[in-house]
């Protein structure tokens, strides 16, 4: 598997905010006040406060200092229904449009402002809102594919699915597949279109959770999990498939964690009728199916960031630091 170190990404972005973002917004605020440009001063202040919050959150993620998970608390946006999420995004698009009109009325309108604002509105509409609308928690075709690949057992209860891609023929390295059961989170990390690794995380072992938007206008999402043994796992969901919504999968994950924490994971609400066995066309005449290895999360070897006993870098991205183990997916 290619090394994909989200921890390094976070550190790099933190440095950009500290050494470029903060000075820029401080200077913008200073000159806006000096020139009595109150609108620009207000915007600079908002960006300065947002930068400080981003630095604080990045520091917590880098240290793995996640607050204990509280069932039913926090993550209000991801807990909303799909319809409410789309309404919230529509409101954000209206705010962007009003800002654009305001800049035009105050003679702050320029090509960069127009491109950034219009680009944000289009990305939110075409990528984020559309995938939320089209997302299907569980579809039979995907389940049959996972069964054929040996990722899940025949007839296993799956409550939600997520993929970084739309077709297995378009799988690239570092792509992910997530399958949620009433008790476990199954994570498949693709090293290439031909090979991948499967891990399991028991929901009852998750003690902390953090979610931050990643990519252009929140197209991607980084989910950070903290386990009972202090293992910290970073999962980047690219959000590039229009049929798989990270937002809706995270909502299902939150519901699963709530059920486990409140002791209702085995309730009748989760019991599904057994799925009939449907014959899935085998791979003869098609591209060879990828080989998925089943690996133990807690026995994963160290990554290129740490030396292995043999003196060679391993290909599973895991970093050991003091008493905490960090896994970068």
mmCIF file with all atom_site columns, C-alpha atoms in Angstrom, residues 33-229:
data_model
loop_
_atom_site.group_PDB
_atom_site.id
_atom_site.type_symbol
_atom_site.label_atom_id
_atom_site.label_alt_id
_atom_site.label_comp_id
_atom_site.label_asym_id
_atom_site.label_entity_id
_atom_site.label_seq_id
_atom_site.pdbx_PDB_ins_code
_atom_site.Cartn_x
_atom_site.Cartn_y
_atom_site.Cartn_z
_atom_site.occupancy
_atom_site.B_iso_or_equiv
_atom_site.pdbx_formal_charge
_atom_site.auth_seq_id
_atom_site.auth_comp_id
_atom_site.auth_asym_id
_atom_site.auth_atom_id
_atom_site.pdbx_PDB_model_num
ATOM 1   C CA . UNK A 1 33  ? -9.113  49.607  10.562  1.00 0.00 ? 33  UNK A CA 1
ATOM 2   C CA . UNK A 1 34  ? -6.545  52.206  9.520   1.00 0.00 ? 34  UNK A CA 1
ATOM 3   C CA . UNK A 1 35  ? -8.485  52.933  6.319   1.00 0.00 ? 35  UNK A CA 1
ATOM 4   C CA . UNK A 1 36  ? -11.837 52.624  8.105   1.00 0.00 ? 36  UNK A CA 1
ATOM 5   C CA . UNK A 1 37  ? -12.917 49.835  5.777   1.00 0.00 ? 37  UNK A CA 1
ATOM 6   C CA . UNK A 1 38  ? -15.226 48.206  8.293   1.00 0.00 ? 38  UNK A CA 1
ATOM 7   C CA . UNK A 1 39  ? -16.591 45.487  6.026   1.00 0.00 ? 39  UNK A CA 1
ATOM 8   C CA . UNK A 1 40  ? -13.125 44.256  5.111   1.00 0.00 ? 40  UNK A CA 1
ATOM 9   C CA . UNK A 1 41  ? -12.102 44.560  8.752   1.00 0.00 ? 41  UNK A CA 1
ATOM 10  C CA . UNK A 1 42  ? -15.029 42.372  9.807   1.00 0.00 ? 42  UNK A CA 1
ATOM 11  C CA . UNK A 1 43  ? -14.180 39.749  7.170   1.00 0.00 ? 43  UNK A CA 1
ATOM 12  C CA . UNK A 1 44  ? -10.497 39.777  8.189   1.00 0.00 ? 44  UNK A CA 1
ATOM 13  C CA . UNK A 1 45  ? -11.507 39.294  11.820  1.00 0.00 ? 45  UNK A CA 1
ATOM 14  C CA . UNK A 1 46  ? -13.737 36.335  10.914  1.00 0.00 ? 46  UNK A CA 1
ATOM 15  C CA . UNK A 1 47  ? -10.919 34.713  8.937   1.00 0.00 ? 47  UNK A CA 1
ATOM 16  C CA . UNK A 1 48  ? -8.484  35.337  11.790  1.00 0.00 ? 48  UNK A CA 1
ATOM 17  C CA . UNK A 1 49  ? -10.790 33.669  14.310  1.00 0.00 ? 49  UNK A CA 1
ATOM 18  C CA . UNK A 1 50  ? -11.408 30.762  11.916  1.00 0.00 ? 50  UNK A CA 1
ATOM 19  C CA . UNK A 1 51  ? -7.638  30.317  11.486  1.00 0.00 ? 51  UNK A CA 1
ATOM 20  C CA . UNK A 1 52  ? -7.095  30.182  15.248  1.00 0.00 ? 52  UNK A CA 1
ATOM 21  C CA . UNK A 1 53  ? -9.821  27.539  15.615  1.00 0.00 ? 53  UNK A CA 1
ATOM 22  C CA . UNK A 1 54  ? -8.284  25.549  12.736  1.00 0.00 ? 54  UNK A CA 1
ATOM 23  C CA . UNK A 1 55  ? -4.862  25.598  14.441  1.00 0.00 ? 55  UNK A CA 1
ATOM 24  C CA . UNK A 1 56  ? -6.331  24.473  17.764  1.00 0.00 ? 56  UNK A CA 1
ATOM 25  C CA . UNK A 1 57  ? -8.231  21.623  16.119  1.00 0.00 ? 57  UNK A CA 1
ATOM 26  C CA . UNK A 1 58  ? -5.198  20.558  14.076  1.00 0.00 ? 58  UNK A CA 1
ATOM 27  C CA . UNK A 1 59  ? -3.081  20.453  17.250  1.00 0.00 ? 59  UNK A CA 1
ATOM 28  C CA . UNK A 1 60  ? -5.623  18.184  18.927  1.00 0.00 ? 60  UNK A CA 1
ATOM 29  C CA . UNK A 1 61  ? -5.744  15.836  15.946  1.00 0.00 ? 61  UNK A CA 1
ATOM 30  C CA . UNK A 1 62  ? -1.947  15.672  15.685  1.00 0.00 ? 62  UNK A CA 1
ATOM 31  C CA . UNK A 1 63  ? -1.660  14.811  19.391  1.00 0.00 ? 63  UNK A CA 1
ATOM 32  C CA . UNK A 1 64  ? -4.609  12.434  19.207  1.00 0.00 ? 64  UNK A CA 1
ATOM 33  C CA . UNK A 1 65  ? -6.269  14.418  22.001  1.00 0.00 ? 65  UNK A CA 1
ATOM 34  C CA . UNK A 1 66  ? -9.863  13.651  21.081  1.00 0.00 ? 66  UNK A CA 1
ATOM 35  C CA . UNK A 1 67  ? -12.644 14.346  23.542  1.00 0.00 ? 67  UNK A CA 1
ATOM 36  C CA . UNK A 1 68  ? -14.530 11.236  24.746  1.00 0.00 ? 68  UNK A CA 1
ATOM 37  C CA . UNK A 1 69  ? -17.420 10.329  22.477  1.00 0.00 ? 69  UNK A CA 1
ATOM 38  C CA . UNK A 1 70  ? -20.823 11.195  23.917  1.00 0.00 ? 70  UNK A CA 1
ATOM 39  C CA . UNK A 1 71  ? -23.809 9.391   22.364  1.00 0.00 ? 71  UNK A CA 1
ATOM 40  C CA . UNK A 1 72  ? -26.249 11.769  20.729  1.00 0.00 ? 72  UNK A CA 1
ATOM 41  C CA . UNK A 1 73  ? -24.007 14.793  21.304  1.00 0.00 ? 73  UNK A CA 1
ATOM 42  C CA . UNK A 1 74  ? -22.039 16.915  18.850  1.00 0.00 ? 74  UNK A CA 1
ATOM 43  C CA . UNK A 1 75  ? -21.600 16.586  15.072  1.00 0.00 ? 75  UNK A CA 1
ATOM 44  C CA . UNK A 1 76  ? -24.921 18.330  14.526  1.00 0.00 ? 76  UNK A CA 1
ATOM 45  C CA . UNK A 1 77  ? -24.461 18.731  10.766  1.00 0.00 ? 77  UNK A CA 1
ATOM 46  C CA . UNK A 1 78  ? -23.728 15.037  10.205  1.00 0.00 ? 78  UNK A CA 1
ATOM 47  C CA . UNK A 1 79  ? -26.654 14.000  12.399  1.00 0.00 ? 79  UNK A CA 1
ATOM 48  C CA . UNK A 1 80  ? -29.140 15.936  10.244  1.00 0.00 ? 80  UNK A CA 1
ATOM 49  C CA . UNK A 1 81  ? -31.316 14.171  7.704   1.00 0.00 ? 81  UNK A CA 1
ATOM 50  C CA . UNK A 1 82  ? -30.318 14.253  4.053   1.00 0.00 ? 82  UNK A CA 1
ATOM 51  C CA . UNK A 1 83  ? -33.044 16.793  3.319   1.00 0.00 ? 83  UNK A CA 1
ATOM 52  C CA . UNK A 1 84  ? -31.867 19.057  6.156   1.00 0.00 ? 84  UNK A CA 1
ATOM 53  C CA . UNK A 1 85  ? -28.255 18.837  4.981   1.00 0.00 ? 85  UNK A CA 1
ATOM 54  C CA . UNK A 1 86  ? -29.260 19.911  1.489   1.00 0.00 ? 86  UNK A CA 1
ATOM 55  C CA . UNK A 1 87  ? -31.285 22.800  2.917   1.00 0.00 ? 87  UNK A CA 1
ATOM 56  C CA . UNK A 1 88  ? -28.292 23.859  5.016   1.00 0.00 ? 88  UNK A CA 1
ATOM 57  C CA . UNK A 1 89  ? -26.015 23.777  1.956   1.00 0.00 ? 89  UNK A CA 1
ATOM 58  C CA . UNK A 1 90  ? -28.584 25.795  -0.010  1.00 0.00 ? 90  UNK A CA 1
ATOM 59  C CA . UNK A 1 91  ? -28.471 28.431  2.735   1.00 0.00 ? 91  UNK A CA 1
ATOM 60  C CA . UNK A 1 92  ? -24.661 28.486  2.505   1.00 0.00 ? 92  UNK A CA 1
ATOM 61  C CA . UNK A 1 93  ? -24.912 28.969  -1.259  1.00 0.00 ? 93  UNK A CA 1
ATOM 62  C CA . UNK A 1 94  ? -27.277 31.903  -0.725  1.00 0.00 ? 94  UNK A CA 1
ATOM 63  C CA . UNK A 1 95  ? -24.802 33.473  1.704   1.00 0.00 ? 95  UNK A CA 1
ATOM 64  C CA . UNK A 1 96  ? -22.031 33.145  -0.880  1.00 0.00 ? 96  UNK A CA 1
ATOM 65  C CA . UNK A 1 97  ? -24.265 34.755  -3.510  1.00 0.00 ? 97  UNK A CA 1
ATOM 66  C CA . UNK A 1 98  ? -25.149 37.639  -1.162  1.00 0.00 ? 98  UNK A CA 1
ATOM 67  C CA . UNK A 1 99  ? -21.455 38.161  -0.414  1.00 0.00 ? 99  UNK A CA 1
ATOM 68  C CA . UNK A 1 100 ? -20.756 38.326  -4.136  1.00 0.00 ? 100 UNK A CA 1
ATOM 69  C CA . UNK A 1 101 ? -23.505 40.914  -4.625  1.00 0.00 ? 101 UNK A CA 1
ATOM 70  C CA . UNK A 1 102 ? -22.203 42.862  -1.603  1.00 0.00 ? 102 UNK A CA 1
ATOM 71  C CA . UNK A 1 103 ? -18.662 42.925  -3.001  1.00 0.00 ? 103 UNK A CA 1
ATOM 72  C CA . UNK A 1 104 ? -20.037 44.165  -6.326  1.00 0.00 ? 104 UNK A CA 1
ATOM 73  C CA . UNK A 1 105 ? -22.054 46.964  -4.682  1.00 0.00 ? 105 UNK A CA 1
ATOM 74  C CA . UNK A 1 106 ? -19.021 48.060  -2.608  1.00 0.00 ? 106 UNK A CA 1
ATOM 75  C CA . UNK A 1 107 ? -16.648 47.996  -5.609  1.00 0.00 ? 107 UNK A CA 1
ATOM 76  C CA . UNK A 1 108 ? -14.654 45.071  -4.194  1.00 0.00 ? 108 UNK A CA 1
ATOM 77  C CA . UNK A 1 109 ? -15.717 42.879  -7.095  1.00 0.00 ? 109 UNK A CA 1
ATOM 78  C CA . UNK A 1 110 ? -12.893 41.309  -9.113  1.00 0.00 ? 110 UNK A CA 1
ATOM 79  C CA . UNK A 1 111 ? -12.153 38.171  -11.115 1.00 0.00 ? 111 UNK A CA 1
ATOM 80  C CA . UNK A 1 112 ? -10.675 36.268  -8.166  1.00 0.00 ? 112 UNK A CA 1
ATOM 81  C CA . UNK A 1 113 ? -13.646 37.030  -5.915  1.00 0.00 ? 113 UNK A CA 1
ATOM 82  C CA . UNK A 1 114 ? -16.133 36.058  -8.630  1.00 0.00 ? 114 UNK A CA 1
ATOM 83  C CA . UNK A 1 115 ? -14.299 32.830  -9.547  1.00 0.00 ? 115 UNK A CA 1
ATOM 84  C CA . UNK A 1 116 ? -13.929 31.759  -5.916  1.00 0.00 ? 116 UNK A CA 1
ATOM 85  C CA . UNK A 1 117 ? -17.541 32.463  -4.965  1.00 0.00 ? 117 UNK A CA 1
ATOM 86  C CA . UNK A 1 118 ? -19.139 31.027  -8.100  1.00 0.00 ? 118 UNK A CA 1
ATOM 87  C CA . UNK A 1 119 ? -16.797 28.030  -7.929  1.00 0.00 ? 119 UNK A CA 1
ATOM 88  C CA . UNK A 1 120 ? -17.870 27.375  -4.342  1.00 0.00 ? 120 UNK A CA 1
ATOM 89  C CA . UNK A 1 121 ? -21.554 27.524  -5.262  1.00 0.00 ? 121 UNK A CA 1
ATOM 90  C CA . UNK A 1 122 ? -21.063 25.123  -8.194  1.00 0.00 ? 122 UNK A CA 1
ATOM 91  C CA . UNK A 1 123 ? -18.971 22.624  -6.184  1.00 0.00 ? 123 UNK A CA 1
ATOM 92  C CA . UNK A 1 124 ? -21.522 22.562  -3.373  1.00 0.00 ? 124 UNK A CA 1
ATOM 93  C CA . UNK A 1 125 ? -24.338 22.007  -5.869  1.00 0.00 ? 125 UNK A CA 1
ATOM 94  C CA . UNK A 1 126 ? -22.748 19.483  -8.235  1.00 0.00 ? 126 UNK A CA 1
ATOM 95  C CA . UNK A 1 127 ? -20.598 17.466  -5.839  1.00 0.00 ? 127 UNK A CA 1
ATOM 96  C CA . UNK A 1 128 ? -21.846 17.736  -2.270  1.00 0.00 ? 128 UNK A CA 1
ATOM 97  C CA . UNK A 1 129 ? -25.631 18.193  -2.611  1.00 0.00 ? 129 UNK A CA 1
ATOM 98  C CA . UNK A 1 130 ? -25.900 15.749  -5.492  1.00 0.00 ? 130 UNK A CA 1
ATOM 99  C CA . UNK A 1 131 ? -24.073 12.907  -3.718  1.00 0.00 ? 131 UNK A CA 1
ATOM 100 C CA . UNK A 1 132 ? -26.197 13.421  -0.591  1.00 0.00 ? 132 UNK A CA 1
ATOM 101 C CA . UNK A 1 133 ? -29.346 13.171  -2.721  1.00 0.00 ? 133 UNK A CA 1
ATOM 102 C CA . UNK A 1 134 ? -28.184 10.099  -4.666  1.00 0.00 ? 134 UNK A CA 1
ATOM 103 C CA . UNK A 1 135 ? -26.620 8.246   -1.731  1.00 0.00 ? 135 UNK A CA 1
ATOM 104 C CA . UNK A 1 136 ? -28.045 4.796   -0.995  1.00 0.00 ? 136 UNK A CA 1
ATOM 105 C CA . UNK A 1 137 ? -27.160 3.356   2.398   1.00 0.00 ? 137 UNK A CA 1
ATOM 106 C CA . UNK A 1 138 ? -27.057 -0.223  1.122   1.00 0.00 ? 138 UNK A CA 1
ATOM 107 C CA . UNK A 1 139 ? -27.547 -1.433  -2.433  1.00 0.00 ? 139 UNK A CA 1
ATOM 108 C CA . UNK A 1 140 ? -27.719 -5.068  -3.461  1.00 0.00 ? 140 UNK A CA 1
ATOM 109 C CA . UNK A 1 141 ? -25.197 -4.783  -6.297  1.00 0.00 ? 141 UNK A CA 1
ATOM 110 C CA . UNK A 1 142 ? -22.464 -3.424  -4.010  1.00 0.00 ? 142 UNK A CA 1
ATOM 111 C CA . UNK A 1 143 ? -23.181 -6.072  -1.382  1.00 0.00 ? 143 UNK A CA 1
ATOM 112 C CA . UNK A 1 144 ? -22.854 -8.821  -3.971  1.00 0.00 ? 144 UNK A CA 1
ATOM 113 C CA . UNK A 1 145 ? -19.563 -7.322  -5.128  1.00 0.00 ? 145 UNK A CA 1
ATOM 114 C CA . UNK A 1 146 ? -18.239 -7.310  -1.558  1.00 0.00 ? 146 UNK A CA 1
ATOM 115 C CA . UNK A 1 147 ? -19.380 -10.909 -1.107  1.00 0.00 ? 147 UNK A CA 1
ATOM 116 C CA . UNK A 1 148 ? -17.631 -12.009 -4.292  1.00 0.00 ? 148 UNK A CA 1
ATOM 117 C CA . UNK A 1 149 ? -14.438 -10.299 -3.123  1.00 0.00 ? 149 UNK A CA 1
ATOM 118 C CA . UNK A 1 150 ? -14.684 -12.058 0.242   1.00 0.00 ? 150 UNK A CA 1
ATOM 119 C CA . UNK A 1 151 ? -14.920 -8.765  2.138   1.00 0.00 ? 151 UNK A CA 1
ATOM 120 C CA . UNK A 1 152 ? -18.204 -9.683  3.834   1.00 0.00 ? 152 UNK A CA 1
ATOM 121 C CA . UNK A 1 153 ? -19.920 -12.990 4.452   1.00 0.00 ? 153 UNK A CA 1
ATOM 122 C CA . UNK A 1 154 ? -22.955 -14.045 2.448   1.00 0.00 ? 154 UNK A CA 1
ATOM 123 C CA . UNK A 1 155 ? -26.090 -12.572 4.009   1.00 0.00 ? 155 UNK A CA 1
ATOM 124 C CA . UNK A 1 156 ? -24.148 -10.478 6.542   1.00 0.00 ? 156 UNK A CA 1
ATOM 125 C CA . UNK A 1 157 ? -26.118 -7.491  7.896   1.00 0.00 ? 157 UNK A CA 1
ATOM 126 C CA . UNK A 1 158 ? -24.646 -4.265  6.504   1.00 0.00 ? 158 UNK A CA 1
ATOM 127 C CA . UNK A 1 159 ? -26.236 -0.991  7.630   1.00 0.00 ? 159 UNK A CA 1
ATOM 128 C CA . UNK A 1 160 ? -24.298 1.425   5.416   1.00 0.00 ? 160 UNK A CA 1
ATOM 129 C CA . UNK A 1 161 ? -21.697 1.453   2.639   1.00 0.00 ? 161 UNK A CA 1
ATOM 130 C CA . UNK A 1 162 ? -19.236 4.023   1.309   1.00 0.00 ? 162 UNK A CA 1
ATOM 131 C CA . UNK A 1 163 ? -16.743 3.895   -1.586  1.00 0.00 ? 163 UNK A CA 1
ATOM 132 C CA . UNK A 1 164 ? -14.196 6.408   -2.881  1.00 0.00 ? 164 UNK A CA 1
ATOM 133 C CA . UNK A 1 165 ? -15.027 5.301   -6.416  1.00 0.00 ? 165 UNK A CA 1
ATOM 134 C CA . UNK A 1 166 ? -18.072 4.378   -8.496  1.00 0.00 ? 166 UNK A CA 1
ATOM 135 C CA . UNK A 1 167 ? -16.783 1.276   -10.331 1.00 0.00 ? 167 UNK A CA 1
ATOM 136 C CA . UNK A 1 168 ? -14.184 -1.311  -9.404  1.00 0.00 ? 168 UNK A CA 1
ATOM 137 C CA . UNK A 1 169 ? -12.697 -0.856  -12.871 1.00 0.00 ? 169 UNK A CA 1
ATOM 138 C CA . UNK A 1 170 ? -11.776 2.713   -11.867 1.00 0.00 ? 170 UNK A CA 1
ATOM 139 C CA . UNK A 1 171 ? -10.136 1.911   -8.539  1.00 0.00 ? 171 UNK A CA 1
ATOM 140 C CA . UNK A 1 172 ? -6.917  3.768   -7.823  1.00 0.00 ? 172 UNK A CA 1
ATOM 141 C CA . UNK A 1 173 ? -4.353  3.361   -5.095  1.00 0.00 ? 173 UNK A CA 1
ATOM 142 C CA . UNK A 1 174 ? -5.360  4.695   -1.646  1.00 0.00 ? 174 UNK A CA 1
ATOM 143 C CA . UNK A 1 175 ? -9.072  4.355   -2.479  1.00 0.00 ? 175 UNK A CA 1
ATOM 144 C CA . UNK A 1 176 ? -11.265 3.175   0.395   1.00 0.00 ? 176 UNK A CA 1
ATOM 145 C CA . UNK A 1 177 ? -14.357 1.080   0.920   1.00 0.00 ? 177 UNK A CA 1
ATOM 146 C CA . UNK A 1 178 ? -16.173 1.265   4.257   1.00 0.00 ? 178 UNK A CA 1
ATOM 147 C CA . UNK A 1 179 ? -18.883 -1.156  5.354   1.00 0.00 ? 179 UNK A CA 1
ATOM 148 C CA . UNK A 1 180 ? -20.769 -0.679  8.594   1.00 0.00 ? 180 UNK A CA 1
ATOM 149 C CA . UNK A 1 181 ? -22.353 -3.537  10.539  1.00 0.00 ? 181 UNK A CA 1
ATOM 150 C CA . UNK A 1 182 ? -24.260 -3.253  13.846  1.00 0.00 ? 182 UNK A CA 1
ATOM 151 C CA . UNK A 1 183 ? -21.045 -4.104  15.729  1.00 0.00 ? 183 UNK A CA 1
ATOM 152 C CA . UNK A 1 184 ? -18.099 -3.331  13.442  1.00 0.00 ? 184 UNK A CA 1
ATOM 153 C CA . UNK A 1 185 ? -16.623 -0.857  10.986  1.00 0.00 ? 185 UNK A CA 1
ATOM 154 C CA . UNK A 1 186 ? -14.960 -2.708  8.092   1.00 0.00 ? 186 UNK A CA 1
ATOM 155 C CA . UNK A 1 187 ? -12.241 -0.702  6.320   1.00 0.00 ? 187 UNK A CA 1
ATOM 156 C CA . UNK A 1 188 ? -10.797 -1.750  2.964   1.00 0.00 ? 188 UNK A CA 1
ATOM 157 C CA . UNK A 1 189 ? -7.717  0.150   1.762   1.00 0.00 ? 189 UNK A CA 1
ATOM 158 C CA . UNK A 1 190 ? -6.774  -0.408  -1.871  1.00 0.00 ? 190 UNK A CA 1
ATOM 159 C CA . UNK A 1 191 ? -3.050  -0.442  -2.665  1.00 0.00 ? 191 UNK A CA 1
ATOM 160 C CA . UNK A 1 192 ? -3.949  -0.624  -6.361  1.00 0.00 ? 192 UNK A CA 1
ATOM 161 C CA . UNK A 1 193 ? -6.753  -1.867  -8.596  1.00 0.00 ? 193 UNK A CA 1
ATOM 162 C CA . UNK A 1 194 ? -5.406  -5.398  -8.100  1.00 0.00 ? 194 UNK A CA 1
ATOM 163 C CA . UNK A 1 195 ? -4.822  -5.588  -4.335  1.00 0.00 ? 195 UNK A CA 1
ATOM 164 C CA . UNK A 1 196 ? -6.086  -4.246  -1.052  1.00 0.00 ? 196 UNK A CA 1
ATOM 165 C CA . UNK A 1 197 ? -6.225  -4.875  2.686   1.00 0.00 ? 197 UNK A CA 1
ATOM 166 C CA . UNK A 1 198 ? -9.240  -5.343  4.945   1.00 0.00 ? 198 UNK A CA 1
ATOM 167 C CA . UNK A 1 199 ? -9.353  -4.278  8.596   1.00 0.00 ? 199 UNK A CA 1
ATOM 168 C CA . UNK A 1 200 ? -12.043 -4.416  11.268  1.00 0.00 ? 200 UNK A CA 1
ATOM 169 C CA . UNK A 1 201 ? -12.746 -1.911  14.029  1.00 0.00 ? 201 UNK A CA 1
ATOM 170 C CA . UNK A 1 202 ? -15.234 -2.872  16.727  1.00 0.00 ? 202 UNK A CA 1
ATOM 171 C CA . UNK A 1 203 ? -17.571 0.031   17.418  1.00 0.00 ? 203 UNK A CA 1
ATOM 172 C CA . UNK A 1 204 ? -17.394 -0.566  21.165  1.00 0.00 ? 204 UNK A CA 1
ATOM 173 C CA . UNK A 1 205 ? -13.615 0.077   20.995  1.00 0.00 ? 205 UNK A CA 1
ATOM 174 C CA . UNK A 1 206 ? -14.101 3.612   19.595  1.00 0.00 ? 206 UNK A CA 1
ATOM 175 C CA . UNK A 1 207 ? -13.785 6.105   22.459  1.00 0.00 ? 207 UNK A CA 1
ATOM 176 C CA . UNK A 1 208 ? -13.205 9.338   20.545  1.00 0.00 ? 208 UNK A CA 1
ATOM 177 C CA . UNK A 1 209 ? -14.216 10.829  17.191  1.00 0.00 ? 209 UNK A CA 1
ATOM 178 C CA . UNK A 1 210 ? -13.334 13.939  15.211  1.00 0.00 ? 210 UNK A CA 1
ATOM 179 C CA . UNK A 1 211 ? -14.548 15.054  11.772  1.00 0.00 ? 211 UNK A CA 1
ATOM 180 C CA . UNK A 1 212 ? -13.109 17.858  9.656   1.00 0.00 ? 212 UNK A CA 1
ATOM 181 C CA . UNK A 1 213 ? -13.882 18.899  6.095   1.00 0.00 ? 213 UNK A CA 1
ATOM 182 C CA . UNK A 1 214 ? -11.133 18.395  3.551   1.00 0.00 ? 214 UNK A CA 1
ATOM 183 C CA . UNK A 1 215 ? -10.785 19.333  -0.104  1.00 0.00 ? 215 UNK A CA 1
ATOM 184 C CA . UNK A 1 216 ? -12.419 22.080  -2.097  1.00 0.00 ? 216 UNK A CA 1
ATOM 185 C CA . UNK A 1 217 ? -15.448 23.443  -0.256  1.00 0.00 ? 217 UNK A CA 1
ATOM 186 C CA . UNK A 1 218 ? -15.765 20.358  1.923   1.00 0.00 ? 218 UNK A CA 1
ATOM 187 C CA . UNK A 1 219 ? -15.686 17.834  -0.925  1.00 0.00 ? 219 UNK A CA 1
ATOM 188 C CA . UNK A 1 220 ? -13.643 15.411  1.208   1.00 0.00 ? 220 UNK A CA 1
ATOM 189 C CA . UNK A 1 221 ? -13.800 14.533  4.890   1.00 0.00 ? 221 UNK A CA 1
ATOM 190 C CA . UNK A 1 222 ? -11.150 13.371  7.378   1.00 0.00 ? 222 UNK A CA 1
ATOM 191 C CA . UNK A 1 223 ? -12.498 11.141  10.149  1.00 0.00 ? 223 UNK A CA 1
ATOM 192 C CA . UNK A 1 224 ? -10.247 10.575  13.164  1.00 0.00 ? 224 UNK A CA 1
ATOM 193 C CA . UNK A 1 225 ? -11.023 7.689   15.519  1.00 0.00 ? 225 UNK A CA 1
ATOM 194 C CA . UNK A 1 226 ? -9.491  7.028   18.910  1.00 0.00 ? 226 UNK A CA 1
ATOM 195 C CA . UNK A 1 227 ? -9.676  3.478   20.244  1.00 0.00 ? 227 UNK A CA 1
ATOM 196 C CA . UNK A 1 228 ? -9.706  2.204   23.810  1.00 0.00 ? 228 UNK A CA 1
ATOM 197 C CA . UNK A 1 229 ? -6.008  1.251   23.595  1.00 0.00 ? 229 UNK A CA 1
#
